[in-house]
């Protein structure tokens, strides 16, 4: 058994641009950094809005182990059935009891280490009526077997203070707590005193010549006119922003956290 698990965390993957960038680079990132386990956020995989079975499988075929989700989870109606049947797909654990699918999953690295991944959604400045994310995460931790080698938490939320609070809430109990949803990376990666790695947002894998992955014209028109406007994904020129966390499987705590950036192909 290796003495550490190298986890690659990818944030929101935006449409075709994000999928194309990972198709070009994910295998070499995995090789170069000796990655054991890959988690990505799939809420924008299908042209920016939700996840389809085909786009999820495209990511699994590239080497992604688990896809988390977020407020766009049900944008593609067929996904309700897909998420129910595939335990590599999770949605926020604090959705209502009527939501299909699951809020956490347990998968294995190639060398047999159990990695639990929890997805949870924030309450501040998020449309929707989710239950308390802090209580929901505590329930997940009670359910997760005690002998897993790593616990990974994707907190899909808008506000950095709520995310930072979750990082402290889970310090010493999760291997890593990180944010998704804002589509913009933060440079605050740190290991908390009890050993939990933390970053407020991983940032999107998508085009940064955009407004959080969407074509500027439609998004800006909506801001200026306050009238409905068509949102379209930018479909090429994606940057990959991702974070690598090295975890000690004996303690489940983090040894190192570092950000990586692969700029768009010229
Ligand atoms: Fe997103
Ligand atoms: Fe989101």
XYZ file of C-alpha atoms and ligand atoms in Angstrom:
268
model
C 0.000 0.000 0.000
C 1.368 3.486 -0.806
C 2.065 5.785 2.159
C -0.010 8.559 0.666
C -2.999 9.088 -1.581
C -2.677 11.765 -4.231
C -6.090 13.261 -4.866
C -6.823 15.477 -7.871
C -9.744 17.849 -7.364
C -11.338 19.483 -10.403
C -13.997 22.160 -9.881
C -16.990 22.882 -12.107
C -16.357 21.483 -15.604
C -18.038 23.817 -18.074
C -19.581 22.280 -21.187
C -17.659 21.241 -24.235
C -14.737 23.578 -23.529
C -14.120 21.986 -20.137
C -14.573 18.460 -21.435
C -12.189 19.113 -24.334
C -9.489 20.473 -22.028
C -9.696 17.400 -19.809
C -9.665 15.123 -22.847
C -6.389 16.768 -23.879
C -4.682 16.965 -20.481
C -6.144 14.742 -17.766
C -4.084 11.639 -18.567
C -0.829 13.587 -18.459
C -1.801 15.343 -15.189
C -2.538 11.932 -13.649
C 0.841 10.589 -14.808
C 2.919 13.624 -13.916
C 1.523 13.987 -10.377
C 1.072 10.277 -9.661
C -2.651 10.776 -9.031
C -4.584 7.972 -7.322
C -8.080 9.422 -7.281
C -9.917 12.117 -9.263
C -13.026 14.071 -8.229
C -14.759 16.631 -10.455
C -17.920 18.708 -10.246
C -20.362 17.794 -13.021
C -23.151 20.352 -12.587
C -22.190 22.245 -15.777
C -20.971 19.355 -17.930
C -23.901 19.391 -20.363
C -23.544 22.714 -22.190
C -23.366 24.506 -18.859
C -26.612 23.149 -17.475
C -26.606 19.886 -15.563
C -25.192 16.478 -16.351
C -26.185 13.833 -18.869
C -25.299 10.164 -18.855
C -23.072 10.663 -21.923
C -21.105 13.596 -20.476
C -20.648 11.812 -17.148
C -19.349 8.698 -18.903
C -16.989 10.854 -20.969
C -15.417 12.003 -17.678
C -15.333 8.516 -16.128
C -13.623 7.184 -19.271
C -10.893 9.851 -18.863
C -10.145 8.706 -15.303
C -12.540 10.671 -13.087
C -13.664 8.478 -10.155
C -16.527 10.575 -8.735
C -18.627 13.459 -10.065
C -20.238 15.770 -7.520
C -23.033 18.186 -8.406
C -24.797 21.360 -7.288
C -27.717 23.694 -7.895
C -27.840 22.707 -11.597
C -28.294 19.040 -10.678
C -31.753 18.616 -12.178
C -31.347 20.837 -15.269
C -31.317 17.650 -17.379
C -34.428 15.709 -16.372
C -33.084 12.320 -17.481
C -30.316 12.690 -14.907
C -32.683 11.758 -12.053
C -32.716 8.150 -13.249
C -28.998 8.127 -14.105
C -27.904 9.379 -10.677
C -30.068 6.795 -8.965
C -28.305 3.951 -10.778
C -24.628 4.969 -10.673
C -22.925 5.411 -7.299
C -20.034 7.369 -8.858
C -22.499 10.252 -9.181
C -23.529 12.223 -6.091
C -25.659 15.305 -5.411
C -25.738 17.593 -2.356
C -26.625 15.617 0.773
C -28.865 18.417 2.047
C -31.331 18.295 -0.864
C -34.802 17.216 0.278
C -35.582 13.637 1.233
C -37.451 13.316 -2.084
C -34.330 13.827 -4.203
C -33.077 10.777 -6.105
C -29.477 9.671 -5.787
C -27.144 9.989 -2.806
C -25.211 12.694 -0.974
C -22.031 10.704 -0.430
C -20.296 7.714 -1.972
C -17.447 5.378 -1.153
C -15.107 4.359 -3.985
C -11.644 2.768 -4.090
C -8.265 3.733 -5.499
C -6.516 1.184 -7.706
C -4.480 0.096 -4.676
C -7.587 -0.531 -2.578
C -7.849 2.606 -0.427
C -11.438 3.593 0.348
C -12.177 7.236 -0.505
C -15.473 8.709 0.700
C -16.750 11.784 -1.146
C -19.477 14.023 0.305
C -21.318 16.742 -1.638
C -23.150 19.514 0.229
C -24.696 22.823 -0.857
C -24.637 26.179 0.907
C -27.559 28.311 2.107
C -26.206 31.867 1.753
C -27.107 33.618 -1.544
C -28.107 30.267 -3.082
C -31.607 29.994 -4.530
C -33.312 26.889 -3.186
C -34.355 25.636 0.193
C -31.658 23.309 1.363
C -31.444 22.058 4.909
C -28.545 23.037 7.185
C -25.296 22.007 5.446
C -23.387 21.657 8.724
C -25.905 19.218 10.221
C -26.201 17.323 6.933
C -22.438 16.801 6.730
C -22.369 15.549 10.314
C -24.992 12.939 9.411
C -22.912 11.781 6.438
C -19.830 11.425 8.643
C -21.797 9.221 11.025
C -22.799 6.955 8.116
C -19.340 6.670 6.514
C -17.360 3.585 7.640
C -14.603 4.413 10.111
C -11.910 2.552 8.146
C -11.912 4.714 4.985
C -8.557 6.201 3.987
C -9.791 9.636 2.947
C -12.887 11.822 3.307
C -13.387 14.473 0.640
C -16.022 17.233 0.924
C -17.205 19.384 -2.002
C -19.072 22.373 -0.501
C -21.012 23.919 -3.380
C -21.640 27.441 -2.181
C -21.469 31.102 -3.122
C -20.024 32.824 -0.088
C -16.458 32.406 1.117
C -17.361 32.954 4.804
C -19.824 30.040 4.780
C -17.239 27.865 3.027
C -14.487 28.816 5.469
C -16.875 28.016 8.319
C -17.423 24.549 6.889
C -13.659 24.039 6.636
C -13.267 24.776 10.343
C -16.354 22.697 11.227
C -14.706 19.663 9.620
C -11.089 20.293 10.674
C -9.660 16.996 11.866
C -12.672 15.048 10.565
C -12.360 15.387 6.761
C -9.192 15.040 4.680
C -10.096 18.011 2.496
C -12.921 20.544 2.307
C -13.124 22.659 -0.822
C -15.563 24.945 -2.550
C -17.166 24.824 -5.969
C -19.898 26.908 -7.693
C -18.326 30.367 -8.079
C -16.238 29.154 -11.062
C -13.338 31.353 -9.930
C -10.287 29.859 -8.169
C -9.151 31.219 -4.827
C -5.519 31.211 -3.691
C -6.243 30.450 -0.014
C -5.264 26.779 0.026
C -4.107 25.809 3.498
C -3.920 22.928 5.930
C -5.890 23.653 9.132
C -4.369 22.882 12.576
C -5.987 19.451 12.913
C -4.937 18.365 9.421
C -7.801 19.172 7.042
C -6.803 20.720 3.717
C -8.983 23.631 2.655
C -9.570 25.888 -0.378
C -12.549 28.233 -0.803
C -13.027 27.504 -4.514
C -11.160 25.296 -6.958
C -12.276 27.396 -9.948
C -13.810 26.153 -13.153
C -12.327 24.134 -15.948
C -13.739 26.302 -18.705
C -13.039 29.421 -20.719
C -12.019 32.451 -18.668
C -12.702 34.680 -21.706
C -16.317 34.577 -20.549
C -18.576 35.436 -17.633
C -18.075 32.365 -15.426
C -18.048 30.119 -18.507
C -20.901 31.770 -20.430
C -20.588 33.954 -23.522
C -20.180 37.576 -22.474
C -22.869 39.073 -24.716
C -25.873 37.230 -23.258
C -24.747 37.376 -19.640
C -23.817 41.066 -19.801
C -27.080 41.942 -21.569
C -29.023 40.417 -18.700
C -27.027 42.387 -16.127
C -27.538 45.674 -17.968
C -31.165 45.296 -19.099
C -32.531 43.062 -16.304
C -34.451 41.280 -19.047
C -34.348 37.548 -19.866
C -31.380 36.667 -22.018
C -30.018 33.502 -23.585
C -27.011 32.032 -21.789
C -24.607 30.058 -23.959
C -21.391 28.323 -22.973
C -18.091 29.316 -24.530
C -17.206 26.037 -26.187
C -13.412 26.243 -26.542
C -10.303 27.786 -25.018
C -10.675 26.315 -21.531
C -8.159 26.618 -18.718
C -7.876 23.818 -16.208
C -7.662 24.959 -12.595
C -7.357 22.044 -10.195
C -5.895 21.198 -6.806
C -3.806 18.252 -5.674
C -4.048 17.070 -2.075
C -1.680 14.499 -0.634
C -3.362 12.480 2.119
C -1.896 10.159 4.739
C -4.253 7.150 4.645
C -3.311 6.114 8.200
C -4.535 9.384 9.724
C -6.821 10.489 6.837
C -5.298 13.957 7.222
C -3.636 16.061 4.534
C 0.118 16.296 4.113
C 0.155 18.819 1.290
C -2.141 20.926 -0.901
C -1.185 22.688 -4.122
C -3.001 24.333 -7.005
C -2.245 23.628 -10.638
C -3.195 25.589 -13.761
C -3.077 24.414 -17.343
C -3.710 27.403 -19.649
C -5.729 27.036 -22.838
C -3.968 25.472 -25.811
C -2.806 28.152 -28.215
Fe -21.139 25.594 -11.604
Fe -23.495 25.867 -8.925
